[in-house]
CSV table of C-alpha atoms in Angstrom, one decimal:
chain,number,residue,atom,x,y,z
A,151,MET,CA,67.3,-44.8,-13.3
A,152,ASN,CA,70.0,-45.0,-11.0
A,153,ASN,CA,73.9,-45.3,-11.4
A,154,LEU,CA,74.0,-49.1,-10.9
A,155,GLN,CA,71.3,-49.4,-13.7
A,156,ARG,CA,73.1,-46.9,-16.2
A,157,LEU,CA,76.4,-49.1,-15.4
A,158,ARG,CA,74.6,-52.7,-16.3
A,159,ILE,CA,73.2,-51.2,-19.4
A,160,LYS,CA,76.8,-49.5,-20.5
A,161,LYS,CA,78.3,-52.8,-19.7
A,162,HIS,CA,75.6,-54.8,-21.9
A,163,TYR,CA,75.9,-52.0,-24.7
A,164,LYS,CA,79.9,-52.2,-24.4
A,165,ASP,CA,80.1,-56.0,-25.0
A,166,SER,CA,77.9,-55.9,-28.1
A,167,VAL,CA,78.8,-55.4,-31.6
A,168,PRO,CA,77.3,-52.0,-32.4
A,169,GLY,CA,79.1,-50.9,-28.7
A,170,LYS,CA,82.2,-52.2,-29.8
A,171,PHE,CA,82.4,-50.6,-33.3
A,172,PHE,CA,81.2,-47.2,-31.9
A,173,LEU,CA,83.8,-47.1,-29.1
A,174,ARG,CA,86.8,-48.1,-31.5
A,175,THR,CA,85.4,-45.2,-33.9
A,176,ARG,CA,85.0,-42.6,-31.1
A,177,ASP,CA,88.7,-43.5,-29.9
A,178,SER,CA,90.0,-43.1,-33.7
A,179,VAL,CA,88.4,-39.6,-33.9
A,180,ARG,CA,89.9,-38.8,-30.6
A,181,SER,CA,93.2,-40.1,-31.7
A,182,LEU,CA,93.1,-38.2,-34.6
A,183,SER,CA,92.1,-34.9,-32.7
A,184,TYR,CA,95.5,-35.3,-30.8
A,185,LEU,CA,97.3,-35.8,-34.1
A,186,LEU,CA,96.2,-32.7,-35.2
A,187,LYS,CA,97.2,-31.0,-32.3
A,188,PHE,CA,100.6,-32.4,-32.8
A,189,TYR,CA,101.1,-30.9,-36.1
A,190,SER,CA,99.8,-27.9,-34.6
A,191,ASN,CA,102.4,-27.7,-32.1
A,192,CYS,CA,105.0,-28.6,-35.1
A,193,PHE,CA,104.2,-24.9,-36.4
A,194,THR,CA,103.9,-23.0,-33.3
A,195,ALA,CA,105.7,-22.7,-30.3
A,196,GLU,CA,104.3,-25.1,-27.4
A,197,LYS,CA,102.9,-23.3,-24.4
A,198,ILE,CA,102.9,-24.1,-20.8
A,199,SER,CA,99.1,-22.9,-20.8
A,200,ASP,CA,98.6,-26.4,-22.8
A,201,ILE,CA,99.3,-28.4,-19.3
A,202,GLN,CA,95.7,-28.8,-17.9
A,203,VAL,CA,96.4,-31.4,-15.3
A,204,VAL,CA,99.1,-31.7,-12.7
A,205,SER,CA,98.9,-35.0,-10.6
A,206,ILE,CA,101.1,-35.2,-7.6
A,207,GLU,CA,102.5,-38.3,-5.9
A,208,PHE,CA,102.5,-37.2,-2.1
A,209,CYS,CA,103.1,-41.0,-0.9
A,210,ALA,CA,105.3,-43.5,-2.7
A,211,ILE,CA,103.9,-46.2,-0.2
A,212,CYS,CA,100.3,-47.6,0.4
A,213,ASN,CA,98.6,-49.2,3.2
A,214,LEU,CA,96.9,-51.7,0.7
A,215,ASP,CA,98.5,-54.3,-1.6
A,216,CYS,CA,95.7,-54.4,-4.5
A,217,ARG,CA,95.9,-57.0,-7.1
A,218,TYR,CA,95.9,-54.9,-10.1
A,219,CYS,CA,98.3,-52.1,-9.0
A,220,PHE,CA,101.8,-52.1,-9.6
A,221,LEU,CA,103.2,-49.4,-7.2
A,222,GLU,CA,107.0,-50.0,-6.5
A,223,LYS,CA,109.1,-47.8,-4.4
A,224,ARG,CA,111.9,-48.0,-6.4
A,225,ASN,CA,114.3,-46.1,-4.1
A,226,ARG,CA,112.3,-42.8,-4.2
A,227,PRO,CA,111.3,-41.2,-0.8
A,228,SER,CA,108.2,-42.4,0.8
A,229,PHE,CA,106.9,-38.9,1.0
A,230,LEU,CA,107.0,-35.6,-1.3
A,231,ALA,CA,108.9,-32.7,0.8
A,232,LEU,CA,106.6,-30.0,1.6
A,233,ASP,CA,109.2,-27.5,0.0
A,234,ILE,CA,109.0,-29.3,-3.4
A,235,TYR,CA,105.1,-28.9,-3.2
A,236,GLU,CA,105.5,-25.5,-2.5
A,237,LYS,CA,107.7,-24.6,-5.2
A,238,LEU,CA,105.4,-26.2,-7.5
A,239,LEU,CA,102.5,-24.0,-6.4
A,240,ASN,CA,104.7,-20.9,-6.5
A,241,GLU,CA,105.5,-21.4,-9.9
A,242,LEU,CA,102.0,-22.6,-11.0
A,243,CYS,CA,100.6,-19.3,-9.2
A,244,GLU,CA,103.0,-16.7,-10.0
A,245,ASN,CA,103.7,-17.3,-13.6
A,246,MET,CA,100.5,-16.1,-15.2
A,247,ASN,CA,101.1,-18.2,-18.5
A,248,TYR,CA,99.8,-21.3,-16.6
A,249,ALA,CA,96.4,-22.2,-16.9
A,250,ILE,CA,96.0,-25.3,-14.5
A,251,LYS,CA,92.4,-26.9,-14.7
A,252,ILE,CA,93.2,-29.6,-12.4
A,253,LEU,CA,95.4,-30.9,-9.7
A,254,GLU,CA,95.2,-34.6,-8.7
A,255,TRP,CA,95.9,-36.0,-5.5
A,256,PRO,CA,97.5,-38.5,-5.1
A,257,ILE,CA,98.7,-40.7,-8.1
A,258,SER,CA,99.7,-43.3,-5.8
A,259,GLY,CA,99.9,-44.5,-2.1
A,260,CYS,CA,97.2,-43.1,0.4
A,261,PHE,CA,97.4,-39.1,1.1
A,262,PHE,CA,96.3,-39.9,4.5
A,263,LEU,CA,99.7,-41.8,5.1
A,264,HIS,CA,101.6,-38.5,4.6
A,265,PRO,CA,102.5,-37.0,8.2
A,266,ASP,CA,102.0,-33.5,6.9
A,267,TYR,CA,98.8,-34.0,5.3
A,268,ARG,CA,97.1,-31.2,7.1
A,269,GLU,CA,99.8,-28.8,6.2
A,270,ILE,CA,99.4,-29.9,2.4
A,271,ILE,CA,95.8,-28.5,2.9
A,272,ALA,CA,96.7,-25.3,4.8
A,273,ILE,CA,99.4,-24.5,2.0
A,274,THR,CA,97.1,-25.2,-0.6
A,275,ARG,CA,94.5,-22.9,1.0
A,276,GLU,CA,97.2,-20.2,1.4
A,277,TYR,CA,98.1,-20.0,-2.2
A,278,LYS,CA,94.2,-20.3,-3.5
A,279,ASP,CA,93.4,-17.5,-1.2
A,280,LYS,CA,96.6,-15.4,-2.5
A,281,TYR,CA,96.3,-15.7,-6.2
A,282,ARG,CA,93.1,-15.2,-7.8
A,283,ASN,CA,94.3,-16.9,-11.1
A,284,PHE,CA,94.9,-20.1,-9.3
A,285,LYS,CA,91.6,-22.0,-9.0
A,286,PRO,CA,92.0,-25.6,-10.0
A,287,TRP,CA,89.7,-28.2,-9.3
A,288,ILE,CA,91.3,-30.5,-6.9
A,289,ILE,CA,90.5,-34.4,-7.0
A,290,LEU,CA,91.2,-36.7,-3.8
A,291,ASN,CA,91.8,-40.3,-4.5
A,292,ASP,CA,91.5,-42.6,-1.7
A,293,ASN,CA,90.9,-46.3,-0.8
A,294,MET,CA,88.8,-45.3,2.0
A,295,MET,CA,90.6,-47.4,4.7
A,296,LEU,CA,92.0,-44.3,6.6
A,297,PHE,CA,89.5,-41.8,5.9
A,298,GLU,CA,87.8,-42.1,9.1
A,299,GLU,CA,85.1,-39.4,10.6
A,300,GLU,CA,87.7,-37.2,11.9
A,301,LYS,CA,89.4,-36.9,8.3
A,302,VAL,CA,86.2,-36.7,6.6
A,303,ASP,CA,85.4,-33.6,8.8
A,304,PHE,CA,88.5,-31.9,8.1
A,305,ILE,CA,88.5,-32.3,4.5
A,306,LEU,CA,84.8,-31.2,4.0
A,307,GLU,CA,85.3,-28.4,6.4
A,308,ASN,CA,88.2,-26.8,4.8
A,309,GLY,CA,86.8,-26.9,1.2
A,310,ILE,CA,89.9,-27.2,-0.7
A,311,VAL,CA,88.9,-30.5,-2.2
A,312,ASN,CA,86.5,-30.3,-5.0
A,313,GLN,CA,86.1,-33.9,-5.9
A,314,ILE,CA,86.6,-37.0,-3.8
A,315,ILE,CA,87.2,-40.4,-5.8
A,316,CYS,CA,86.5,-43.5,-3.5
A,317,SER,CA,88.1,-46.4,-5.0
A,318,ILE,CA,85.9,-49.4,-4.0
A,319,ASP,CA,86.4,-52.5,-6.0
A,320,GLY,CA,84.4,-55.9,-6.3
A,321,VAL,CA,80.8,-56.4,-5.6
A,322,ASP,CA,80.7,-57.9,-2.3
A,323,LYS,CA,83.1,-58.6,0.8
A,324,GLU,CA,84.6,-61.8,-1.0
A,325,THR,CA,85.5,-60.1,-4.4
A,326,PHE,CA,86.4,-56.8,-2.7
A,327,GLU,CA,88.8,-58.1,-0.4
A,328,ARG,CA,90.4,-60.3,-3.2
A,329,MET,CA,91.1,-57.5,-5.5
A,330,ARG,CA,92.2,-55.4,-2.6
A,331,PRO,CA,94.2,-57.2,-0.2
A,332,GLY,CA,94.7,-55.4,3.2
A,333,ALA,CA,91.6,-53.6,3.1
A,334,ASP,CA,88.4,-54.3,5.2
A,335,PHE,CA,85.2,-54.3,3.5
A,336,GLU,CA,83.1,-53.3,6.5
A,337,THR,CA,85.6,-50.3,7.2
A,338,VAL,CA,85.4,-49.3,3.7
A,339,LEU,CA,81.4,-49.2,3.8
A,340,LYS,CA,81.5,-47.5,7.1
A,341,HIS,CA,83.9,-44.7,6.2
A,342,THR,CA,82.4,-44.1,2.7
A,343,SER,CA,78.6,-44.0,4.1
A,344,TYR,CA,79.8,-41.5,6.6
A,345,LEU,CA,81.3,-39.2,3.9
A,346,LEU,CA,78.5,-39.5,1.5
A,347,SER,CA,76.2,-38.7,4.8
A,348,LYS,CA,78.3,-35.8,5.8
A,349,ASN,CA,78.8,-34.5,2.5
A,350,ARG,CA,74.9,-34.1,1.8
A,351,ASN,CA,74.8,-31.3,4.3
A,352,ALA,CA,78.4,-29.9,3.8
A,353,LYS,CA,78.8,-26.2,3.6
A,354,ASN,CA,81.5,-27.0,0.8
A,355,ARG,CA,80.1,-29.9,-1.0
A,356,ALA,CA,82.3,-32.0,-2.7
A,357,VAL,CA,81.5,-34.3,-5.7
A,358,ILE,CA,81.8,-37.8,-4.6
A,359,GLN,CA,82.6,-40.5,-7.5
A,360,VAL,CA,83.0,-44.2,-6.7
A,361,ASN,CA,85.5,-45.8,-8.8
A,362,ASN,CA,84.6,-49.6,-9.3
A,363,GLY,CA,87.1,-52.2,-10.4
A,364,CYS,CA,85.5,-55.5,-11.7
A,365,ASP,CA,87.5,-58.6,-12.7
A,366,PHE,CA,86.4,-61.9,-13.8
A,367,THR,CA,85.4,-63.0,-10.3
A,368,CYS,CA,82.7,-60.3,-10.1
A,369,ASN,CA,79.0,-60.8,-11.0
A,370,LEU,CA,77.0,-57.1,-11.4
A,371,GLU,CA,73.7,-59.2,-11.0
A,372,LYS,CA,74.8,-60.1,-7.3
A,373,ILE,CA,76.0,-56.8,-5.7
A,374,ASP,CA,76.1,-56.4,-2.1
A,375,ALA,CA,73.0,-54.3,-1.2
A,376,ARG,CA,75.1,-52.1,1.1
A,377,LEU,CA,77.5,-51.4,-1.8
A,378,GLU,CA,74.7,-51.1,-4.1
A,379,GLN,CA,73.3,-48.1,-1.8
A,380,VAL,CA,76.8,-46.7,-1.9
A,381,PHE,CA,76.8,-46.5,-5.5
A,382,TYR,CA,73.5,-45.2,-5.8
A,383,GLN,CA,74.2,-42.3,-3.5
A,384,ALA,CA,77.3,-41.3,-5.0
A,385,ASP,CA,77.3,-38.5,-7.6
A,386,HIS,CA,79.1,-40.4,-10.0
A,387,LEU,CA,79.8,-44.3,-10.4
A,388,THR,CA,82.7,-45.2,-13.0
A,389,ARG,CA,84.0,-48.7,-13.9
A,390,TRP,CA,87.0,-50.2,-14.7
A,391,GLU,CA,88.2,-53.4,-15.9
A,392,PRO,CA,91.9,-55.0,-15.6
A,393,SER,CA,92.0,-55.0,-19.3
A,394,ASP,CA,91.8,-51.1,-19.2
A,395,TRP,CA,94.4,-50.7,-16.9
A,396,ASN,CA,98.2,-49.9,-17.1
A,397,ASP,CA,98.9,-53.5,-16.6
A,398,SER,CA,102.9,-53.2,-16.8
A,399,PHE,CA,103.2,-56.4,-14.4
A,400,HIS,CA,100.9,-58.6,-16.6
A,401,THR,CA,102.3,-58.4,-20.1
A,402,GLN,CA,102.8,-62.3,-20.1
A,403,ASN,CA,99.0,-62.6,-20.0
A,404,GLU,CA,97.5,-62.5,-23.2
A,405,ARG,CA,94.7,-60.7,-21.8
A,406,TYR,CA,96.7,-57.5,-21.1
A,407,VAL,CA,98.3,-56.4,-24.6
A,408,PRO,CA,100.0,-53.0,-24.7
A,409,ALA,CA,98.5,-50.2,-26.5
A,410,ASN,CA,100.0,-48.8,-29.8
A,411,ASN,CA,97.4,-46.1,-30.2
A,412,PHE,CA,97.7,-42.2,-29.3
A,413,CYS,CA,97.5,-40.9,-25.7
A,414,SER,CA,96.5,-37.6,-24.7
A,415,PHE,CA,98.6,-37.5,-21.3
A,416,VAL,CA,101.8,-36.4,-23.2
A,417,PHE,CA,99.7,-33.2,-24.5
A,418,GLU,CA,97.8,-32.0,-21.3
A,419,SER,CA,99.4,-33.5,-17.9
A,420,VAL,CA,102.4,-33.5,-16.0
A,421,SER,CA,102.7,-35.6,-12.7
A,422,LEU,CA,105.3,-35.2,-10.0
A,423,SER,CA,106.8,-38.3,-8.0
A,424,THR,CA,108.1,-37.8,-4.3
A,425,ALA,CA,111.5,-37.7,-5.5
A,426,GLY,CA,110.6,-34.4,-7.6
A,427,ALA,CA,110.8,-36.2,-11.0
A,428,ILE,CA,108.5,-35.0,-13.9
A,429,ILE,CA,107.0,-38.0,-15.4
A,430,LYS,CA,104.9,-38.3,-18.5
A,431,CYS,CA,101.9,-40.1,-16.9
A,432,CYS,CA,99.9,-40.4,-13.9
A,433,MET,CA,99.7,-44.1,-14.3
A,434,ASP,CA,103.2,-44.5,-14.3
A,435,LEU,CA,104.0,-45.8,-10.8
A,436,GLN,CA,107.4,-47.1,-11.4
A,437,GLU,CA,108.6,-43.6,-12.5
A,438,SER,CA,109.8,-45.2,-15.7
A,439,THR,CA,108.7,-42.2,-18.0
A,440,ARG,CA,110.3,-39.5,-15.9
A,441,TYR,CA,112.0,-36.9,-18.1
A,442,GLY,CA,113.0,-34.0,-15.9
A,443,ASP,CA,114.0,-33.3,-12.5
A,444,PHE,CA,111.8,-30.4,-10.7
A,445,THR,CA,114.2,-30.2,-7.9
A,446,LYS,CA,116.9,-28.6,-10.2
A,447,HIS,CA,114.6,-27.2,-13.0
A,448,SER,CA,111.3,-25.3,-13.5
A,449,LEU,CA,108.4,-27.1,-14.7
A,450,GLU,CA,108.3,-24.8,-17.7
A,451,SER,CA,111.8,-25.5,-18.9
A,452,ILE,CA,111.0,-29.5,-18.5
A,453,TRP,CA,107.5,-29.0,-20.3
A,454,LEU,CA,109.5,-27.0,-23.4
A,455,SER,CA,112.7,-29.5,-23.0
A,456,GLN,CA,114.1,-31.4,-25.9
A,457,ALA,CA,113.3,-34.6,-24.1
A,458,ARG,CA,109.8,-33.8,-24.2
A,459,LYS,CA,109.8,-33.0,-27.9
A,460,ASP,CA,111.8,-36.4,-28.6
A,461,PHE,CA,109.0,-38.4,-27.1
A,462,LEU,CA,106.3,-36.5,-28.8
A,463,ARG,CA,107.9,-37.2,-31.9
A,464,LEU,CA,108.2,-40.9,-31.3
A,465,MET,CA,104.2,-40.8,-30.0
A,466,HIS,CA,103.4,-39.0,-33.4
A,467,VAL,CA,105.2,-41.4,-35.9
A,468,GLY,CA,103.5,-44.4,-34.3
A,469,LYS,CA,106.8,-45.6,-32.2
A,470,ARG,CA,105.0,-45.6,-28.9
A,471,HIS,CA,106.8,-48.8,-28.0
A,472,LEU,CA,110.2,-47.0,-28.0
A,473,ILE,CA,109.1,-44.9,-25.3
A,474,PRO,CA,110.2,-46.0,-21.7
A,475,GLY,CA,107.3,-46.8,-19.9
A,476,CYS,CA,104.7,-46.1,-22.6
A,477,ASN,CA,106.0,-49.2,-24.4
A,478,LYS,CA,104.1,-51.6,-21.5
A,479,CYS,CA,100.9,-49.6,-21.2
A,480,SER,CA,97.7,-51.0,-22.1
A,481,ILE,CA,95.8,-47.6,-22.4
A,482,GLY,CA,95.0,-46.7,-25.8
A,483,TYR,CA,93.2,-43.2,-25.3
A,484,VAL,CA,93.2,-40.9,-22.6
A,485,SER,CA,91.3,-37.5,-21.8
A,486,GLN,CA,92.1,-36.9,-18.3
A,487,ASN,CA,89.0,-36.7,-15.9
A,488,ARG,CA,86.6,-36.3,-19.0
A,489,LEU,CA,84.8,-39.6,-18.1
A,490,ALA,CA,81.9,-41.4,-19.5
A,491,TYR,CA,79.9,-41.7,-16.4
A,492,TYR,CA,77.5,-44.7,-16.0
C-alpha cells in the first residue's frame, strides 16, 4: 500500500462517525496529559529542558502569496540577523541544561530568500561539530520554487538538514496554482523530483516529507499522475485541510472556528522571529503572541518569565480566548512533529 492509498483510507476513516469519535477521544486524552503537565509545573520549578522545539523565522517575506497563509510583515525586519541566530546557538550549546530535539527552519517565508542562507548552514555546522550535546533534528520547510538543483546539491552535501518538508498543495496544476498563487506547478514538480532522485543516493540522506493541503476544489480521485508519483516516492505524506490551519484571517467564515481546547506548543516549543522576538507558536506569522525580546534577554529568562506563567495559567483555566494570538487560532491540539503519517 502506497502513501496515496493510505491517504485516501485515512480521509474516509476521518470523515466517518467512528473516526470522528476516535479523533475526539484521542484529542481529549492528549489535552488531559498536558493539563497534568501543567499541574506538575505548578508544584515543581519549570525547566528549560522542557523546550523540545525551537522554530526560527529566517525570513518575514515570501516569494508566494498562498491562499491560506496569513503572513504579514508587520514592520519587522525581512531577514533574521546572523548575530541573533548565533546568539541563540551559543546559548543552546553552552548551557548544558538545554535538551533541544528539533530546530525548525523556517516558520515563514522562504529560507532561500535569505541572502546569507549558506552562512546559516556553515554556522550551524560549526556549532554541531564543536558541541557534542547539540544534535538537534533540523527540519527545512520549503515551497520548492527556489529549491533548484544547485541548492539541492548544496543542502544534501552539507548533511546539516535531517528532514525536508516540501509544501505542495492541491491535486493538479489548476488546484495547486489556485491555492499557491505565485508558484508554478511544473517548476515545483521538477525541483521536487530532482530532490527525491538526488536524495536516494546521497551520503547524508534526508527524510523527505510532502505536506499536501487540499481545500474544497480538490478531488483525491483525480490526482495528476506526476504529482502522485512524487507522493509515492516521498518518505512521508501528510495532508491538511484549511479547517485545520491557523485561520486568523478567516474568522468571518463559519467554517473557521477558533479552538478552545488545550495546546501543547506553550509547553514544549519556542519560536524566534526576524525581529528577535520570542513568540509562543510557530503558527503565529503575525507575531501577535510575542512575550519576550531575545535581543535584550536570554531565552532562559524569557522561558521562565512571569509573562509566560500568566498565559499558561489562562490556558489552564480555559480562558484561551484571553491570550493574544491564541484567541483566533483554530488548532485544538498540537504535538510538534509527532505527525500521524498517512
